Amino acid sequence: MVALVKSMTGDHPARPVLVISNDPQAAGLAKARQLHIPTFAIDHKPFGKDRAGFEAALHQALTTAKPDIICLAGFMRILTPDFIAKWGGQMLNIHPSLLPKYKGLHTHARALEAGDTVHGCTVHEVTAALDDGPILGQAQMAIQAGDTPDTLAARLLPLEHALYPAVLRRYASGDRTPVLLDNWD
């Protein structure tokens, strides 16, 4: 989130209007406030299994903020097809694998267990299918001998911070051409 916000300056075609979290204690909320971005927390826990209620509150906050694009970054809630339909074509997400490989969780461990030599991240449009949708960008890097899920995640983070802002800039300009980044260090 911070990398996205910091990228939206100068001639960038987008500006941040709101940072939302489903965790009222999320560190990103404090960081957003430090960057003078309005924040809103919707704790999902009181909603229990009432996903429609949680998503109605989320939808209301978004409707009030009127974003043109919604960038998911660390929002670890699966959104329903009904919610996605309301914001279809306006939602981006970043995922720590080279989709379509390793949808879901534990992507770094899964890449290592599979013996992959290349790993990376993907920015995609959000659709009703989990970690699916048109790919808007990918960054890849070599898996090194001795990598663990933690070291792989740490080495991937700078690529995520480069890829997502690059994709957002292009997407906000109306260009859906995928951004491709390589880092073989």
XYZ file of N, CA, C and O in Angstrom:
740
model
N 0.826 -1.188 0.000
C 0.000 0.000 0.000
C 0.865 1.245 0.000
O 0.593 2.183 -0.746
N 1.895 1.259 0.832
C 2.755 2.438 0.903
C 3.440 2.677 -0.445
O 3.513 3.819 -0.912
N 3.922 1.622 -1.083
C 4.564 1.776 -2.389
C 3.585 2.346 -3.413
O 3.953 3.212 -4.220
N 2.335 1.906 -3.371
C 1.325 2.430 -4.292
C 1.073 3.912 -4.022
O 1.067 4.731 -4.945
N 0.855 4.259 -2.764
C 0.561 5.655 -2.398
C 1.723 6.560 -2.792
O 1.517 7.625 -3.385
N 2.937 6.134 -2.475
C 4.102 6.972 -2.782
C 4.323 7.127 -4.278
O 4.924 8.110 -4.715
N 3.837 6.187 -5.063
C 4.000 6.285 -6.516
C 3.018 7.270 -7.143
O 3.261 7.773 -8.236
N 1.927 7.556 -6.472
C 0.858 8.370 -7.054
C 1.103 9.856 -6.828
O 0.361 10.542 -6.129
N 2.157 10.361 -7.456
C 2.496 11.777 -7.373
C 2.789 12.297 -8.769
O 2.839 11.529 -9.729
N 2.992 13.585 -8.868
C 3.375 14.185 -10.144
C 2.384 13.903 -11.238
O 1.180 14.127 -11.079
N 2.881 13.350 -12.350
C 2.018 13.107 -13.505
C 1.271 11.772 -13.447
O 0.651 11.363 -14.418
N 1.326 11.093 -12.307
C 0.603 9.819 -12.173
C -0.894 10.075 -12.375
O -1.440 11.029 -11.824
N -1.581 9.239 -13.147
C -2.996 9.474 -13.437
C -3.954 9.111 -12.295
O -5.156 9.287 -12.432
N -3.435 8.603 -11.183
C -4.303 8.219 -10.059
C -3.843 8.918 -8.781
O -2.681 9.294 -8.648
N -4.781 9.052 -7.850
C -4.498 9.590 -6.526
C -5.218 8.727 -5.497
O -6.358 8.297 -5.722
N -4.590 8.493 -4.362
C -5.261 7.684 -3.324
C -6.392 8.476 -2.673
O -6.241 9.661 -2.390
N -7.534 7.811 -2.464
C -8.669 8.480 -1.819
C -9.033 7.849 -0.488
O -9.690 8.494 0.331
N -8.622 6.588 -0.243
C -8.997 5.906 0.986
C -8.176 4.625 1.125
O -7.923 3.944 0.134
N -7.788 4.320 2.365
C -7.189 3.028 2.687
C -8.142 2.340 3.649
O -8.502 2.905 4.687
N -8.569 1.133 3.288
C -9.506 0.351 4.096
C -8.807 -0.914 4.570
O -8.059 -1.533 3.812
N -9.107 -1.302 5.797
C -8.628 -2.580 6.308
C -9.751 -3.278 7.053
O -10.611 -2.626 7.640
N -9.705 -4.611 7.040
C -10.648 -5.389 7.835
C -10.076 -5.658 9.226
O -10.700 -6.331 10.029
N -8.892 -5.103 9.508
C -8.247 -5.218 10.811
C -8.017 -3.809 11.352
O -7.135 -3.096 10.868
N -8.795 -3.391 12.360
C -8.639 -2.033 12.888
C -7.242 -1.735 13.429
O -6.865 -0.571 13.540
N -6.459 -2.764 13.728
C -5.099 -2.576 14.240
C -4.032 -2.693 13.152
O -2.836 -2.685 13.464
N -4.419 -2.803 11.921
C -3.456 -2.987 10.830
C -2.470 -1.827 10.783
O -2.858 -0.653 10.832
N -1.203 -2.169 10.670
C -0.161 -1.150 10.608
C -0.340 -0.232 9.403
O 0.023 0.944 9.457
N -0.918 -0.750 8.332
C -1.136 0.057 7.131
C -2.036 1.252 7.366
O -1.895 2.281 6.698
N -2.970 1.145 8.307
C -3.846 2.279 8.605
C -3.047 3.440 9.191
O -3.238 4.596 8.791
N -2.163 3.140 10.118
C -1.321 4.186 10.703
C -0.400 4.786 9.644
O -0.206 6.013 9.596
N 0.149 3.939 8.784
C 1.025 4.431 7.717
C 0.252 5.333 6.765
O 0.764 6.363 6.320
N -0.977 4.957 6.440
C -1.798 5.784 5.551
C -2.097 7.139 6.193
O -2.026 8.175 5.524
N -2.426 7.127 7.485
C -2.687 8.399 8.165
C -1.446 9.283 8.156
O -1.551 10.497 7.965
N -0.259 8.686 8.326
C 0.991 9.459 8.266
C 1.199 10.072 6.883
O 1.828 11.121 6.752
N 0.665 9.419 5.860
C 0.763 9.913 4.488
C -0.433 10.804 4.118
O -0.605 11.160 2.956
N -1.263 11.117 5.114
C -2.425 12.005 4.950
C -3.478 11.433 4.008
O -4.130 12.162 3.261
N -3.639 10.115 4.066
C -4.671 9.425 3.287
C -5.798 9.060 4.254
O -5.540 8.487 5.312
N -7.046 9.361 3.925
C -8.153 8.947 4.793
C -8.164 7.426 4.971
O -7.797 6.681 4.054
N -8.583 6.981 6.134
C -8.625 5.546 6.436
C -9.996 5.151 6.948
O -10.752 5.988 7.450
N -10.261 3.855 6.838
C -11.510 3.298 7.354
C -11.253 1.847 7.700
O -10.637 1.118 6.906
N -11.672 1.441 8.875
C -11.526 0.047 9.298
C -12.898 -0.586 9.446
O -13.800 0.008 10.036
N -13.035 -1.760 8.873
C -14.253 -2.548 8.999
C -13.842 -3.895 9.566
O -13.392 -4.771 8.828
N -13.942 -4.042 10.860
C -13.563 -5.299 11.508
C -14.537 -6.385 11.066
O -15.744 -6.293 11.305
N -14.022 -7.406 10.426
C -14.881 -8.473 9.911
C -15.388 -9.398 11.017
O -16.401 -10.068 10.844
N -14.716 -9.421 12.164
C -15.059 -10.387 13.215
C -16.485 -10.235 13.739
O -17.177 -11.251 13.907
N -16.980 -9.032 14.005
C -18.362 -8.936 14.496
C -19.414 -9.450 13.499
O -20.524 -9.779 13.895
N -19.043 -9.531 12.237
C -19.982 -10.013 11.231
C -20.089 -11.533 11.222
O -21.031 -12.084 10.639
N -19.128 -12.224 11.860
C -19.162 -13.681 11.888
C -19.213 -14.242 10.484
O -18.389 -13.926 9.643
N -20.230 -15.057 10.225
C -20.395 -15.663 8.897
C -21.253 -14.812 7.960
O -21.572 -15.226 6.853
N -21.613 -13.618 8.411
C -22.446 -12.708 7.610
C -21.573 -11.937 6.619
O -21.284 -10.757 6.801
N -21.146 -12.619 5.576
C -20.292 -11.985 4.563
C -21.020 -10.856 3.853
O -20.423 -9.835 3.511
N -22.330 -11.035 3.642
C -23.099 -9.988 2.967
C -23.115 -8.711 3.799
O -23.007 -7.606 3.257
N -23.233 -8.844 5.105
C -23.221 -7.672 5.980
C -21.875 -6.964 5.954
O -21.804 -5.731 5.877
N -20.803 -7.746 6.042
C -19.461 -7.169 5.966
C -19.266 -6.459 4.629
O -18.792 -5.321 4.570
N -19.647 -7.115 3.546
C -19.458 -6.520 2.227
C -20.352 -5.312 2.002
O -19.983 -4.384 1.282
N -21.521 -5.267 2.640
C -22.373 -4.081 2.541
C -21.676 -2.878 3.191
O -21.698 -1.766 2.651
N -21.045 -3.100 4.335
C -20.295 -2.024 4.995
C -19.097 -1.606 4.146
O -18.800 -0.404 4.017
N -18.418 -2.568 3.570
C -17.286 -2.280 2.697
C -17.752 -1.501 1.465
O -17.141 -0.496 1.077
N -18.843 -1.937 0.872
C -19.398 -1.262 -0.310
C -19.782 0.173 0.023
O -19.516 1.093 -0.767
N -20.387 0.382 1.188
C -20.789 1.739 1.583
C -19.567 2.652 1.717
O -19.580 3.791 1.247
N -18.516 2.158 2.340
C -17.295 2.961 2.496
C -16.696 3.299 1.131
O -16.252 4.434 0.907
N -16.689 2.338 0.233
C -16.155 2.586 -1.102
C -17.038 3.544 -1.894
O -16.540 4.435 -2.584
N -18.341 3.370 -1.796
C -19.266 4.250 -2.505
C -19.083 5.692 -2.050
O -19.115 6.619 -2.865
N -18.881 5.882 -0.755
C -18.673 7.225 -0.219
C -17.369 7.819 -0.738
O -17.304 9.001 -1.090
N -16.301 6.999 -0.825
C -14.988 7.486 -1.270
C -14.911 7.672 -2.786
O -14.074 8.414 -3.281
N -15.750 6.978 -3.536
C -15.822 7.069 -4.989
C -14.491 6.782 -5.700
O -14.045 7.570 -6.538
N -13.864 5.649 -5.418
C -12.615 5.347 -6.137
C -12.896 4.920 -7.568
O -13.942 4.348 -7.866
N -11.962 5.212 -8.443
C -12.038 4.714 -9.815
C -11.434 3.317 -9.902
O -11.829 2.514 -10.734
N -10.443 3.067 -9.047
C -9.735 1.793 -9.026
C -9.564 1.373 -7.572
O -9.262 2.211 -6.720
N -9.760 0.091 -7.302
C -9.537 -0.464 -5.968
C -8.329 -1.385 -6.059
O -8.317 -2.326 -6.856
N -7.311 -1.097 -5.256
C -6.093 -1.904 -5.238
C -6.067 -2.710 -3.952
O -5.926 -2.153 -2.865
N -6.221 -4.006 -4.076
C -6.118 -4.882 -2.914
C -4.641 -5.143 -2.647
O -3.890 -5.441 -3.567
N -4.261 -5.021 -1.395
C -2.863 -5.255 -1.017
C -2.875 -5.766 0.418
O -3.035 -4.994 1.354
N -2.779 -7.065 0.572
C -2.815 -7.638 1.915
C -4.213 -7.718 2.489
O -4.374 -7.930 3.681
N -5.232 -7.580 1.679
C -6.623 -7.702 2.135
C -6.977 -9.182 2.061
O -7.267 -9.712 0.997
N -6.893 -9.854 3.193
C -6.971 -11.313 3.220
C -8.395 -11.828 3.460
O -8.620 -12.726 4.256
N -9.340 -11.265 2.755
C -10.721 -11.729 2.800
C -11.132 -12.094 1.381
O -10.873 -11.330 0.447
N -11.762 -13.231 1.226
C -12.276 -13.614 -0.084
C -13.593 -12.885 -0.285
O -14.503 -12.974 0.541
N -13.663 -12.139 -1.367
C -14.858 -11.355 -1.681
C -15.817 -12.199 -2.516
O -15.392 -12.983 -3.361
N -17.118 -11.998 -2.279
C -18.120 -12.797 -2.978
C -18.293 -12.323 -4.424
O -17.986 -11.165 -4.747
N -18.813 -13.191 -5.270
C -19.091 -12.781 -6.649
C -20.023 -11.568 -6.720
O -19.855 -10.726 -7.603
N -20.985 -11.457 -5.802
C -21.894 -10.302 -5.813
C -21.140 -8.999 -5.582
O -21.378 -7.999 -6.255
N -20.225 -9.003 -4.613
C -19.448 -7.794 -4.344
C -18.560 -7.464 -5.537
O -18.481 -6.309 -5.976
N -17.894 -8.469 -6.066
C -16.988 -8.251 -7.193
C -17.745 -7.716 -8.401
O -17.251 -6.851 -9.118
N -18.964 -8.182 -8.605
C -19.771 -7.701 -9.730
C -20.043 -6.202 -9.609
O -20.091 -5.491 -10.622
N -20.203 -5.706 -8.391
C -20.466 -4.269 -8.189
C -19.262 -3.419 -8.576
O -19.416 -2.261 -8.936
N -18.072 -3.980 -8.432
C -16.840 -3.220 -8.673
C -16.017 -3.845 -9.795
O -14.829 -3.555 -9.924
N -16.649 -4.681 -10.604
C -15.944 -5.379 -11.670
C -15.222 -4.432 -12.613
O -15.722 -3.364 -12.955
N -14.021 -4.828 -13.010
C -13.226 -4.018 -13.911
C -12.539 -2.851 -13.226
O -11.871 -2.057 -13.881
N -12.715 -2.744 -11.910
C -12.102 -1.645 -11.156
C -11.186 -2.152 -10.044
O -10.632 -1.349 -9.311
N -11.041 -3.457 -9.911
C -10.292 -4.016 -8.785
C -9.043 -4.746 -9.258
O -9.113 -5.602 -10.142
N -7.920 -4.408 -8.616
C -6.651 -5.066 -8.879
C -6.196 -5.773 -7.613
O -6.526 -5.359 -6.506
N -5.397 -6.815 -7.791
C -4.821 -7.527 -6.653
C -3.410 -7.957 -7.025
O -3.112 -8.179 -8.198
N -2.560 -8.082 -6.007
C -1.233 -8.635 -6.205
C -1.176 -9.968 -5.482
O -1.723 -10.113 -4.385
N -0.544 -10.934 -6.132
C -0.462 -12.285 -5.584
C 0.986 -12.763 -5.666
O 1.631 -12.586 -6.703
N 1.507 -13.394 -4.610
C 2.910 -13.786 -4.590
C 3.206 -15.122 -5.281
O 3.727 -16.053 -4.679
N 2.841 -15.200 -6.535
C 3.255 -16.326 -7.380
C 3.092 -15.895 -8.830
O 2.484 -14.861 -9.118
N 3.655 -16.686 -9.705
C 3.492 -16.442 -11.130
C 2.217 -17.157 -11.577
O 2.254 -18.307 -12.016
N 1.102 -16.477 -11.405
C -0.177 -17.076 -11.779
C -0.136 -17.491 -13.240
O 0.520 -16.843 -14.046
N -0.748 -18.603 -13.581
C -1.760 -19.311 -12.811
C -1.227 -20.310 -11.789
O -2.001 -21.008 -11.140
N 0.088 -20.379 -11.582
C 0.636 -21.289 -10.573
C 0.313 -20.798 -9.171
O 0.358 -19.604 -8.906
N 0.047 -21.711 -8.301
C -0.024 -21.493 -6.860
C -1.044 -20.430 -6.437
O -0.720 -19.474 -5.755
N -2.262 -20.629 -6.848
C -3.343 -19.785 -6.334
C -3.521 -20.098 -4.861
O -3.225 -21.201 -4.407
N -3.984 -19.131 -4.099
C -4.224 -19.362 -2.683
C -3.005 -19.042 -1.832
O -2.185 -18.198 -2.182
N -2.896 -19.755 -0.724
C -1.896 -19.457 0.302
C -0.611 -20.279 0.142
O -0.561 -21.209 -0.651
N 0.398 -19.907 0.922
C 1.668 -20.642 1.052
C 2.390 -20.796 -0.282
O 2.976 -21.840 -0.577
N 2.374 -19.750 -1.081
C 2.923 -19.832 -2.432
C 4.432 -20.059 -2.445
O 4.935 -20.792 -3.296
N 5.161 -19.438 -1.523
C 6.622 -19.577 -1.511
C 7.003 -21.021 -1.178
O 7.864 -21.617 -1.845
N 6.378 -21.575 -0.165
C 6.657 -22.966 0.215
C 6.279 -23.910 -0.917
O 7.016 -24.881 -1.198
N 5.178 -23.664 -1.575
C 4.739 -24.538 -2.653
C 5.712 -24.503 -3.835
O 5.988 -25.536 -4.448
N 6.247 -23.311 -4.144
C 7.222 -23.204 -5.229
C 8.491 -23.983 -4.884
O 9.050 -24.683 -5.740
N 8.929 -23.868 -3.640
C 10.122 -24.601 -3.215
C 9.882 -26.113 -3.216
O 10.727 -26.880 -3.693
N 8.736 -26.530 -2.696
C 8.409 -27.960 -2.653
C 8.325 -28.563 -4.049
O 8.658 -29.733 -4.253
N 7.890 -27.762 -5.019
C 7.765 -28.245 -6.397
C 9.110 -28.282 -7.117
O 9.199 -28.807 -8.234
N 10.151 -27.707 -6.493
C 11.454 -27.679 -7.139
C 11.571 -26.624 -8.225
O 12.438 -26.720 -9.098
N 10.717 -25.612 -8.179
C 10.766 -24.557 -9.189
C 12.111 -23.839 -9.135
O 12.725 -23.711 -8.076
N 12.538 -23.323 -10.257
C 13.767 -22.532 -10.332
C 13.461 -21.046 -10.479
O 14.354 -20.212 -10.350
N 12.201 -20.741 -10.757
C 11.754 -19.356 -10.945
C 10.523 -19.136 -10.084
O 9.655 -20.009 -9.967
N 10.437 -17.950 -9.489
C 9.289 -17.567 -8.666
C 9.000 -16.100 -8.952
O 9.798 -15.421 -9.587
N 7.883 -15.616 -8.483
C 7.581 -14.215 -8.720
C 6.240 -13.812 -8.169
O 5.684 -14.464 -7.282
N 5.722 -12.725 -8.724
C 4.436 -12.193 -8.292
C 3.649 -11.734 -9.509
O 4.213 -11.521 -10.584
N 2.355 -11.600 -9.304
C 1.436 -11.253 -10.381
C 0.457 -10.200 -9.898
O -0.088 -10.304 -8.805
N 0.208 -9.200 -10.729
C -0.903 -8.272 -10.510
C -1.966 -8.643 -11.539
O -1.664 -8.815 -12.726
N -3.201 -8.778 -11.060
C -4.290 -9.190 -11.945
C -5.567 -8.447 -11.602
O -5.716 -7.917 -10.501
N -6.473 -8.400 -12.565
C -7.815 -7.893 -12.286
C -8.526 -8.922 -11.432
O -8.376 -10.130 -11.634
N -9.302 -8.454 -10.482
C -10.044 -9.350 -9.605
C -11.316 -9.799 -10.310
O -12.065 -8.988 -10.861
N -11.523 -11.119 -10.295
C -12.750 -11.715 -10.797
C -13.318 -12.594 -9.691
O -12.711 -12.737 -8.627
N -14.454 -13.199 -9.956
C -15.087 -14.043 -8.945
C -14.267 -15.290 -8.622
O -14.421 -15.863 -7.547
N -13.383 -15.705 -9.516
C -12.534 -16.869 -9.256
C -11.309 -16.426 -8.459
O -10.693 -15.403 -8.763
N -10.941 -17.190 -7.457
C -9.830 -16.857 -6.578
C -8.510 -16.765 -7.343
O -8.154 -17.671 -8.085
N -7.805 -15.648 -7.149
C -6.492 -15.428 -7.755
C -6.511 -15.719 -9.250
O -5.642 -16.401 -9.799
N -7.502 -15.183 -9.896
C -7.706 -15.389 -11.322
C -7.899 -14.014 -11.950
O -7.648 -13.000 -11.335
N -8.361 -13.981 -13.147
C -8.596 -12.710 -13.815
C -7.433 -12.360 -14.716
O -6.341 -12.919 -14.598
N -7.674 -11.429 -15.617
C -6.635 -11.047 -16.567
C -5.352 -10.612 -15.859
O -5.385 -9.808 -14.930
N -4.232 -11.147 -16.331
C -2.928 -10.791 -15.768
C -2.490 -9.458 -16.356
O -2.436 -9.279 -17.568
N -2.168 -8.520 -15.455
C -1.757 -7.182 -15.854
C -0.260 -6.961 -15.678
O 0.273 -5.956 -16.155
N 0.392 -7.868 -14.986
C 1.829 -7.741 -14.821
C 2.395 -8.889 -14.022
O 1.705 -9.477 -13.187
N 3.655 -9.207 -14.305
C 4.358 -10.228 -13.538
C 5.809 -9.810 -13.382
O 6.394 -9.199 -14.275
N 6.364 -10.159 -12.232
C 7.784 -9.981 -11.971
C 8.327 -11.339 -11.565
O 7.687 -12.054 -10.790
N 9.475 -11.683 -12.093
C 10.029 -13.000 -11.780
C 11.487 -12.881 -11.363
O 12.172 -11.925 -11.713
N 11.906 -13.893 -10.604
C 13.286 -13.957 -10.121
C 13.673 -15.419 -9.975
O 12.816 -16.300 -9.903
N 14.971 -15.653 -9.922
C 15.485 -17.010 -9.743
C 15.325 -17.435 -8.287
O 15.497 -16.624 -7.373
N 14.991 -18.685 -8.095
C 15.035 -19.272 -6.757
C 16.478 -19.708 -6.536
O 17.067 -20.376 -7.389
N 17.041 -19.310 -5.407
C 18.447 -19.603 -5.117
C 18.565 -20.825 -4.214
O 17.667 -21.118 -3.417
N 19.691 -21.509 -4.331
C 19.971 -22.637 -3.444
C 19.911 -22.138 -2.007
O 20.433 -21.070 -1.696
N 19.252 -22.881 -1.163
C 19.147 -22.490 0.239
C 17.980 -21.575 0.544
O 17.769 -21.216 1.709
N 17.224 -21.155 -0.466
C 16.060 -20.317 -0.190
C 15.075 -21.063 0.698
O 14.891 -22.284 0.579
N 14.451 -20.329 1.579
C 13.354 -20.814 2.412
C 12.129 -19.988 2.040
O 12.260 -18.961 1.357
N 10.954 -20.381 2.503
C 9.798 -19.528 2.236
C 10.013 -18.087 2.720
O 9.619 -17.142 2.033
N 10.665 -17.912 3.852
C 10.898 -16.565 4.384
C 11.893 -15.774 3.538
O 11.677 -14.591 3.269
N 12.984 -16.407 3.120
C 13.958 -15.664 2.314
C 13.391 -15.359 0.936
O 13.634 -14.283 0.373
N 12.617 -16.281 0.422
C 11.986 -16.059 -0.879
C 11.007 -14.887 -0.796
O 11.004 -14.005 -1.660
N 10.211 -14.858 0.251
C 9.258 -13.752 0.438
C 9.994 -12.426 0.575
O 9.577 -11.411 -0.007
N 11.076 -12.413 1.330
C 11.834 -11.174 1.538
C 12.465 -10.684 0.238
O 12.483 -9.478 -0.040
N 12.984 -11.617 -0.564
C 13.594 -11.213 -1.836
C 12.547 -10.790 -2.858
O 12.825 -9.982 -3.737
N 11.335 -11.319 -2.736
C 10.271 -10.978 -3.675
C 9.656 -9.610 -3.379
O 9.199 -8.920 -4.286
N 9.664 -9.200 -2.134
C 8.989 -7.957 -1.737
C 9.409 -6.741 -2.569
O 8.534 -5.988 -3.021
N 10.693 -6.493 -2.813
C 11.038 -5.342 -3.652
C 10.459 -5.421 -5.068
O 10.119 -4.395 -5.660
N 10.341 -6.633 -5.600
C 9.722 -6.783 -6.920
C 8.235 -6.454 -6.857
O 7.687 -5.838 -7.780
N 7.566 -6.867 -5.791
C 6.158 -6.510 -5.606
C 6.005 -4.995 -5.549
O 5.082 -4.428 -6.150
N 6.911 -4.341 -4.818
C 6.848 -2.881 -4.656
C 7.162 -2.144 -5.950
O 6.781 -0.980 -6.102
N 7.853 -2.780 -6.877
C 8.104 -2.181 -8.189
C 6.970 -2.493 -9.165
O 6.532 -1.620 -9.923
N 6.493 -3.733 -9.141
C 5.490 -4.164 -10.114
C 4.137 -3.486 -9.917
O 3.558 -2.959 -10.872
N 3.612 -3.519 -8.702
C 2.248 -3.026 -8.488
C 2.120 -1.554 -8.885
O 1.193 -1.186 -9.626
N 3.029 -0.663 -8.472
C 2.912 0.731 -8.917
C 3.013 0.883 -10.433
O 2.306 1.715 -11.030
N 3.872 0.093 -11.078
C 4.001 0.177 -12.537
C 2.705 -0.245 -13.220
O 2.253 0.393 -14.179
N 2.097 -1.310 -12.718
C 0.827 -1.765 -13.288
C -0.269 -0.731 -13.029
O -1.052 -0.410 -13.926
N -0.333 -0.202 -11.815
C -1.366 0.794 -11.503
C -1.258 2.001 -12.418
O -2.266 2.485 -12.936
N -0.051 2.507 -12.625
C 0.133 3.667 -13.506
C -0.408 3.363 -14.902
O -1.160 4.151 -15.477
N -0.058 2.208 -15.432
C -0.496 1.839 -16.776
C -2.019 1.641 -16.810
O -2.698 2.112 -17.723
N -2.538 0.929 -15.817
C -3.972 0.640 -15.744
C -4.787 1.936 -15.632
O -5.804 2.101 -16.301
N -4.333 2.861 -14.781
C -5.044 4.133 -14.587
C -5.012 4.990 -15.842
O -5.874 5.854 -16.033
N -4.040 4.723 -16.711
C -3.956 5.439 -17.987
C -4.811 4.786 -19.064
O -4.856 5.260 -20.197
N -5.462 3.665 -18.718
C -6.312 2.965 -19.675
C -5.594 1.915 -20.491
O -6.154 1.366 -21.436
N -4.354 1.597 -20.129
C -3.553 0.620 -20.869
C -3.522 -0.687 -20.087
O -3.058 -0.733 -18.952
N -4.013 -1.755 -20.683
C -4.047 -3.069 -20.026
C -2.901 -3.978 -20.483
O -2.880 -5.156 -20.168
N -1.930 -3.431 -21.211
C -0.790 -4.220 -21.647
C -0.015 -4.690 -20.419
O 0.327 -3.874 -19.558
N 0.275 -5.981 -20.302
C 0.987 -6.463 -19.109
C 2.385 -5.850 -18.945
O 3.093 -5.624 -19.919
N 2.722 -5.588 -17.697
C 4.060 -5.134 -17.314
C 4.851 -6.378 -16.929
O 4.365 -7.197 -16.135
N 6.051 -6.524 -17.473
C 6.883 -7.689 -17.160
C 8.222 -7.209 -16.611
O 8.907 -6.399 -17.248
N 8.579 -7.700 -15.420
C 9.844 -7.346 -14.779
C 10.623 -8.617 -14.477
O 10.043 -9.620 -14.071
N 11.921 -8.564 -14.656
C 12.802 -9.687 -14.330
C 13.877 -9.205 -13.374
O 14.398 -8.108 -13.525
N 14.232 -10.048 -12.408
C 15.332 -9.779 -11.505
C 16.039 -11.092 -11.247
O 15.526 -11.951 -10.544
N 17.216 -11.244 -11.783
C 17.937 -12.508 -11.652
C 19.078 -12.412 -10.646
O 19.957 -13.240 -10.611
N 19.081 -11.370 -9.809
C 20.112 -11.240 -8.755
C 19.860 -12.197 -7.623
O 18.787 -12.498 -7.247
